[in-house]
Coordinates of C-alpha atoms in Angstrom, one line a residue:
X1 CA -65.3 30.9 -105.1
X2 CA -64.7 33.5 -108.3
X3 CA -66.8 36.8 -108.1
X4 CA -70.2 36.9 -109.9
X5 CA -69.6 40.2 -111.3
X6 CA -66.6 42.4 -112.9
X7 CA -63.3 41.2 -113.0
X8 CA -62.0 38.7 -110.5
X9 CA -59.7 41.0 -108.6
X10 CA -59.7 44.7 -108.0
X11 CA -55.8 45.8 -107.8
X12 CA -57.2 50.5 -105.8
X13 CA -61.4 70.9 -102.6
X14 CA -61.1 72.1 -106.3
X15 CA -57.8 69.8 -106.7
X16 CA -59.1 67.6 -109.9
X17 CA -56.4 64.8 -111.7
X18 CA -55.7 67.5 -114.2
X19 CA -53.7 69.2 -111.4
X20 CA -50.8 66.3 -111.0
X21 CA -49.8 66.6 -114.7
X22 CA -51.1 63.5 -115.4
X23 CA -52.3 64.2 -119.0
X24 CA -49.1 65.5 -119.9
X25 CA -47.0 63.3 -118.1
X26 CA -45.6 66.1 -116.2
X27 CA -44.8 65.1 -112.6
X28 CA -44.0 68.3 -111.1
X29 CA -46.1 69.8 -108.1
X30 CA -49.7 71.1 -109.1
X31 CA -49.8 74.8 -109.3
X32 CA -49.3 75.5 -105.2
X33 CA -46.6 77.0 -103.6
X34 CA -43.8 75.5 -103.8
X35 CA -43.0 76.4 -100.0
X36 CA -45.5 73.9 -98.9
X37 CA -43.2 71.1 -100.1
X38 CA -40.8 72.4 -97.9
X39 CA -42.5 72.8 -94.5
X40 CA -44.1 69.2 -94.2
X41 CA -45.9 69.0 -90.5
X42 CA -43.9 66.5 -88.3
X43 CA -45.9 64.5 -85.9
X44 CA -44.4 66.2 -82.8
X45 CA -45.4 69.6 -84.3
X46 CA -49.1 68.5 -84.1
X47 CA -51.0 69.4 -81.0
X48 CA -52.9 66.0 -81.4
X49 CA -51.7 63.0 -82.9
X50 CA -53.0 62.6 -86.6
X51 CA -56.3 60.9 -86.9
X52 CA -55.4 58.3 -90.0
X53 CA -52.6 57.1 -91.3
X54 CA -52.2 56.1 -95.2
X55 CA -49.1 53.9 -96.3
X56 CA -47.9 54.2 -100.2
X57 CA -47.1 51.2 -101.5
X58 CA -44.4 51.5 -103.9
X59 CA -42.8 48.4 -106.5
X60 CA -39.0 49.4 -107.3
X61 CA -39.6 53.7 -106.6
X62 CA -41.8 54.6 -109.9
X63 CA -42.0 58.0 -110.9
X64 CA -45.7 57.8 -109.9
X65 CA -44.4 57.4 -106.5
X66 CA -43.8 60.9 -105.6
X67 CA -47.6 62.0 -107.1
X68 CA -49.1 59.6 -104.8
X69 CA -47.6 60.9 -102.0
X70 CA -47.7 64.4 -102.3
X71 CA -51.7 63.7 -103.4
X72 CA -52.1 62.5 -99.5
X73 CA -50.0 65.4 -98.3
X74 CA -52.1 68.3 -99.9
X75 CA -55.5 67.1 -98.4
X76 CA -55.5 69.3 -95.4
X77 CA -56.0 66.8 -93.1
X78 CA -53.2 66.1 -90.2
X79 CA -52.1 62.5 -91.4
X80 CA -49.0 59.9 -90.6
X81 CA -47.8 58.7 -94.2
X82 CA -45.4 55.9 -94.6
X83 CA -43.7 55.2 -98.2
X84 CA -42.7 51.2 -98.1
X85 CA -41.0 50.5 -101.7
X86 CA -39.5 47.2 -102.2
X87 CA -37.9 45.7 -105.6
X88 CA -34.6 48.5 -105.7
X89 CA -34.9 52.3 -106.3
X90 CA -34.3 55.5 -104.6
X91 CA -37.7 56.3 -103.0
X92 CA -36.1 58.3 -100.1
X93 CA -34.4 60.1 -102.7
X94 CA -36.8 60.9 -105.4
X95 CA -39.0 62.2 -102.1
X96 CA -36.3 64.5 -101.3
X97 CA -36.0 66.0 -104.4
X98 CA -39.0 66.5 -104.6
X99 CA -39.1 68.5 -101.3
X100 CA -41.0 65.7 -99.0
X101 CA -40.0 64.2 -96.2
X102 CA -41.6 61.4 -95.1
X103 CA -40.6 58.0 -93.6
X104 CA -39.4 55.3 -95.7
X105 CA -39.1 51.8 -95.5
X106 CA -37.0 50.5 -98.1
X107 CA -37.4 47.1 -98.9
X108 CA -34.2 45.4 -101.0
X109 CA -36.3 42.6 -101.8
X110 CA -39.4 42.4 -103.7
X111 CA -43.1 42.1 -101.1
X112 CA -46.2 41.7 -102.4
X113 CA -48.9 44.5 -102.0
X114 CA -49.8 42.6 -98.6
X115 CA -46.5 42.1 -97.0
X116 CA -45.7 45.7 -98.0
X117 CA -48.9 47.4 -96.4
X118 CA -48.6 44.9 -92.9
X119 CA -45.0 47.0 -92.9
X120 CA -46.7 50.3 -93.1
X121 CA -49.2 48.7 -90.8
X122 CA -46.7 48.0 -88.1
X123 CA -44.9 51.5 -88.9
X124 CA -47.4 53.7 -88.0
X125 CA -49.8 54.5 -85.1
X126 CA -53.1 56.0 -86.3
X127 CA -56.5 54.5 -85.6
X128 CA -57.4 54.7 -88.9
X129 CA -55.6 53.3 -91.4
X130 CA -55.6 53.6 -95.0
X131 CA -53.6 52.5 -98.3
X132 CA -52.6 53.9 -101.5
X133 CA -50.8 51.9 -104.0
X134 CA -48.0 54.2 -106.3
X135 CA -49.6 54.4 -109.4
X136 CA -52.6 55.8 -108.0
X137 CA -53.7 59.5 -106.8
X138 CA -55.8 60.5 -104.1
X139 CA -58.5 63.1 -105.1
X140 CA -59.4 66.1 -103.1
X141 CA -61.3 64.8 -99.6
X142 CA -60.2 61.4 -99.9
X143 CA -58.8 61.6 -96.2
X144 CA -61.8 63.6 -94.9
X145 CA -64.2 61.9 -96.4
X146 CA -62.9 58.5 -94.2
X147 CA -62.6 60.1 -91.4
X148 CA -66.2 61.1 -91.6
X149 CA -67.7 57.5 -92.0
X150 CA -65.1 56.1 -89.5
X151 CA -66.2 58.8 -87.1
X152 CA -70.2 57.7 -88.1
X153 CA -69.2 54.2 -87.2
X154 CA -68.2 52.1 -90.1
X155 CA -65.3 49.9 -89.3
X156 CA -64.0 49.8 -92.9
X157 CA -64.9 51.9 -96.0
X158 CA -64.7 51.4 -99.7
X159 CA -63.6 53.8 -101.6
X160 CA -64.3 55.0 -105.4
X161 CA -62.2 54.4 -108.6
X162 CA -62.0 57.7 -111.2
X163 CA -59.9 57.5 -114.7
X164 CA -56.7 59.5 -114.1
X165 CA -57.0 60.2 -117.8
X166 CA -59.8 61.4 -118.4
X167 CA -59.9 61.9 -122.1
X168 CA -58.0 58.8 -123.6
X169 CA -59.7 56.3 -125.2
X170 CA -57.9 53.3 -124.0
X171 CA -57.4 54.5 -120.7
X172 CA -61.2 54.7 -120.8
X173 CA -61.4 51.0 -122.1
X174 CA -59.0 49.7 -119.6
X175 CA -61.4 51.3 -117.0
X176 CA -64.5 49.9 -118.1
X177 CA -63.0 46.5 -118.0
X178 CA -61.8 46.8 -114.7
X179 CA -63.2 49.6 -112.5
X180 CA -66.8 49.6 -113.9
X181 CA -68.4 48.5 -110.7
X182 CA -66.4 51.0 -108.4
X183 CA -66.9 54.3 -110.5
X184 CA -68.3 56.6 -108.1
X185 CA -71.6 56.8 -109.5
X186 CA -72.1 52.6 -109.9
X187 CA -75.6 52.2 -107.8
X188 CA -74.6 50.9 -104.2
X189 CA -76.1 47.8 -104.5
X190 CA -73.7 47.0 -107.8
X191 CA -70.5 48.8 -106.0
X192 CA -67.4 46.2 -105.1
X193 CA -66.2 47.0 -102.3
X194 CA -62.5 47.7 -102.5
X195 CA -59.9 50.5 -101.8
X196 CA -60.5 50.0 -97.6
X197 CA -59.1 52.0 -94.6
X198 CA -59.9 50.2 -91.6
X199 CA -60.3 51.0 -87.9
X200 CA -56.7 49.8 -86.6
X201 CA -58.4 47.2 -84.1
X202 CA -60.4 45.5 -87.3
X203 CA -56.8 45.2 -88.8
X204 CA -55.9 43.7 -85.1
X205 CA -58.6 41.3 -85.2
X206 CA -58.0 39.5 -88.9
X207 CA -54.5 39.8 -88.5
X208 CA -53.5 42.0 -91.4
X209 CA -53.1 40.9 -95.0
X210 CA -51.8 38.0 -96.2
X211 CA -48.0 38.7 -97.5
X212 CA -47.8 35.7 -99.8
X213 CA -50.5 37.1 -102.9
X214 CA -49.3 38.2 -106.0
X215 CA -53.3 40.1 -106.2
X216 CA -55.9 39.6 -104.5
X217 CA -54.8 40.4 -101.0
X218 CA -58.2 42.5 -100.4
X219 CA -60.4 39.7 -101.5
X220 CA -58.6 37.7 -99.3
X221 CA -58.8 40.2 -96.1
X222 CA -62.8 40.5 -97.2
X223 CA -63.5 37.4 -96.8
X224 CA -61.4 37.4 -93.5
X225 CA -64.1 40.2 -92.5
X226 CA -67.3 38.7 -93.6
X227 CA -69.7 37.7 -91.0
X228 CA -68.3 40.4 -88.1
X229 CA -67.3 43.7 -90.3
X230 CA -69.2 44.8 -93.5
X231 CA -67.3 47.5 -95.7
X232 CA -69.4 50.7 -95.9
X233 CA -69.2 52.0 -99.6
X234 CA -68.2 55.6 -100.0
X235 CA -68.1 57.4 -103.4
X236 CA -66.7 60.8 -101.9
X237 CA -63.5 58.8 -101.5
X238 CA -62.1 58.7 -105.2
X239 CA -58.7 57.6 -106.4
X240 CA -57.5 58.5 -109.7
X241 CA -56.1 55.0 -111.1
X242 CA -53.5 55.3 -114.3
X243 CA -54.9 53.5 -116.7
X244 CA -52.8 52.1 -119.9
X245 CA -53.0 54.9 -122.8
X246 CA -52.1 52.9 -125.8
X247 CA -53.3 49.9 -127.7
X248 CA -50.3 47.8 -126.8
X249 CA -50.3 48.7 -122.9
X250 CA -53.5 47.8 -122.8
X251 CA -53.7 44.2 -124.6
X252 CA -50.8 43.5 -122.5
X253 CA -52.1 44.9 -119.5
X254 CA -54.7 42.7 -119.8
X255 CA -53.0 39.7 -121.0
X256 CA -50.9 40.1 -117.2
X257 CA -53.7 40.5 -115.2
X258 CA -55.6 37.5 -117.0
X259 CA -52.3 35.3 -116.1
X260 CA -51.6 36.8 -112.3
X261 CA -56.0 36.2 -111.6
X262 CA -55.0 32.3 -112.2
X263 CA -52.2 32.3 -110.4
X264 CA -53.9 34.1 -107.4
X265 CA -56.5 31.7 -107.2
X266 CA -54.3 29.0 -107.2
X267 CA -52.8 30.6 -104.4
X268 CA -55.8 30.2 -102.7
X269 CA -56.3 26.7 -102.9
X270 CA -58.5 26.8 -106.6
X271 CA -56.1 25.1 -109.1
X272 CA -58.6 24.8 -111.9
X273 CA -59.3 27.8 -112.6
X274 CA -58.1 28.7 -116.0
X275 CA -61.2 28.3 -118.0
X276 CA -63.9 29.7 -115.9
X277 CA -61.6 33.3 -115.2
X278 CA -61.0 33.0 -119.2
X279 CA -64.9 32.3 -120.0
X280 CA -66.2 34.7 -117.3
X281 CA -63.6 37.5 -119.1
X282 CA -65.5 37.2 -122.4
X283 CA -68.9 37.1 -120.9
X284 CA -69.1 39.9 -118.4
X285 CA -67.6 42.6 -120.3
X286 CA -71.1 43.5 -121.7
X287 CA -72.6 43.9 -118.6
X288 CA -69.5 46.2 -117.6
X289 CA -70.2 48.6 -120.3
X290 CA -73.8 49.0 -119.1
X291 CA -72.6 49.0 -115.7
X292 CA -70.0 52.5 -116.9
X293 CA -72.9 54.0 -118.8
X294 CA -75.2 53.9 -116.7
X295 CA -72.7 55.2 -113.8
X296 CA -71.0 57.3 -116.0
X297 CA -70.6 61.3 -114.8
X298 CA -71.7 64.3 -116.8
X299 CA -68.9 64.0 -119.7
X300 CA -67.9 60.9 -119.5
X301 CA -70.4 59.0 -121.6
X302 CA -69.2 60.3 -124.7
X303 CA -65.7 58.8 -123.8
X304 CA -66.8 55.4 -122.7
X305 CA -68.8 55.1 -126.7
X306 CA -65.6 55.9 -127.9
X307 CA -63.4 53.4 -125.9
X308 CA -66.5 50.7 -126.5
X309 CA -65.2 49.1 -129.7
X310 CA -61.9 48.7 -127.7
X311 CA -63.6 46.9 -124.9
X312 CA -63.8 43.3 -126.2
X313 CA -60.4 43.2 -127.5
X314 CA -58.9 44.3 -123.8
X315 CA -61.6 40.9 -122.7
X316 CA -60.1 39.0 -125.0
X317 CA -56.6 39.4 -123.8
X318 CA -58.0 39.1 -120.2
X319 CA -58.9 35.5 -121.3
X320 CA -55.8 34.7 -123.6
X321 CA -53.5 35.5 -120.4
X322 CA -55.9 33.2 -118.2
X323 CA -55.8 30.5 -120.5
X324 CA -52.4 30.7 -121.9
X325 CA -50.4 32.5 -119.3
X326 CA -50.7 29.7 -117.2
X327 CA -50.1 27.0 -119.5
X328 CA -53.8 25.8 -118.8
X329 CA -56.5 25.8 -121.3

């Protein structure tokens, strides 16, 4: 059954976005000491084991890598982190010279998003457990905000999606397309719920994620959890996504994800599919603009009118990659 609203799949203290270089592309630590890097807390050195664990899922060791991890590392919060890159690289290494030592499991062979987090999964011993994929950035109180709604009672949370740049049209355009109904301020009733941490028992229970997706490995695990665990949305916990930043990354972007949404579905057991993700793509992007205004934070209004004549050509190569990608129209 394909989603009634937004896209069909969702992919996920003072510190702000700005502080990670990410405007300027410079990926060197925020403006801390640099001494930090070098006295990372080891597990033993903790007088009680760490509360949650996050894993870092990492495709072939992008640069983006090291900013992911180092954003989980600078919340302030005891936690067990676990890099798992697959597809080639030098994770271990880019970590080290970037002062952080961490775990890693180094993959030689490509995994998909799920196969790569059940790794992590297995690796680590938390309670809570939590993912960030590479190319994101976890804001300020990302950790402690989960831990708080765990500790409440919620047995999974959903977490927020922020632009990681912030003042670029397209990067804006590629958000309203796809993140619209998970910017922090969407109304709850309107808020997919994606980006989970889980308690580790819930995990136990569905039997992790399935390892075999391309995309769509949260849907999947959702629908795994509906009827005994309801995701608890939570728009304290923000992660800064990186959007393209030019026209051409962004029709092509688009154009992929258009192609990989059919060939998720058909992964789970919908084979005609190409039309209705195409026609959806072209329908609902109206309704995501409202959606963005209307959740929009002081600022960012004036961005999203900007990025709005942008918006329909990113929908269109949404539907030109569902209906062409796959050789189905």
């Amino acid at each position: 059954r394909l989603p009634v609203s937004g896209y069909p799949f969702s992919e996920p203290a003072s510190m702000t976005t700005g502080d990670w270089g990410l405007e300027t592309g410079d990926w060197r630590a925020p403006p801390l000491s640099r001494k930090r890097w070098g006295r990372i807390v080891t597990l033993a050195a903790l007088k009680q084991p760490p509360e949650i664990a996050c894993i870092v899922v990492s495709y072939r060791s992008p640069r983006d890598m090291v900013a992911a991890v180092r954003s989980i590392l600078v919340q302030d919060v005891p936690v067990e982190v676990v890099v798992v890159n697959s597809g080639g690289g030098e994770p271990a290494a880019a970590l080290a010279a970037a002062g952080i030592d961490v775990p890693v499991i180094d993959h030689p062979e490509r995994l998909f998003y799920g196969g790569a987090a059940n790794l992590g999964i297995a690796a680590t011993t938390a309670p809570l457990v939590s993912l960030l994929a590479a190319d994101c950035v976890a804001e300020a109180g990302w950790l402690a905000a989960r831990i708080e709604r765990h500790r409440s009672g919620a047995s999974v949370v959903a977490a927020a999606i922020t632009n990681a740049y912030p003042k670029n049209v397209f990067s804006w355009a590629a958000h309203v397309l796809l993140w619209s109904p998970r910017m922090p301020g969407v109304a709850p009733a309107q808020a997919l719920l994606y980006g989970l941490s889980f308690k580790r028992e819930v995990l136990d229970a569905v039997g992790g994620f399935r390892s075999n997706l391309r995309a769509g490995e949260d849907t999947d695990i959702k629908e795994r959890l509906s009827g005994r665990y309801q995701p608890v949305w939570e728009p304290r916990v923000r992660t800064a996504h990186r959007n393209p930043r030019g026209l051409f990354s962004l029709l092509a972007d688009q154009y992929r994800r258009g192609s990989r949404s059919v060939r998720t579905w058909r992964d789970l057991g919908q084979l005609q599919v190409s039309r209705t993700v195409a026609s959806n793509a072209l329908r609902r992007f109206p309704s995501l603009i409202r959606v963005a205004w209307a959740a929009a934070l002081p600022g960012e209004r004036r961005w999203i009118a900007l990025a709005t004549p942008l918006v329909p050509l990113g929908a269109f190569a949404y539907a030109l990659g569902a209906a062409i990608g796959r050789g189905e129209i």
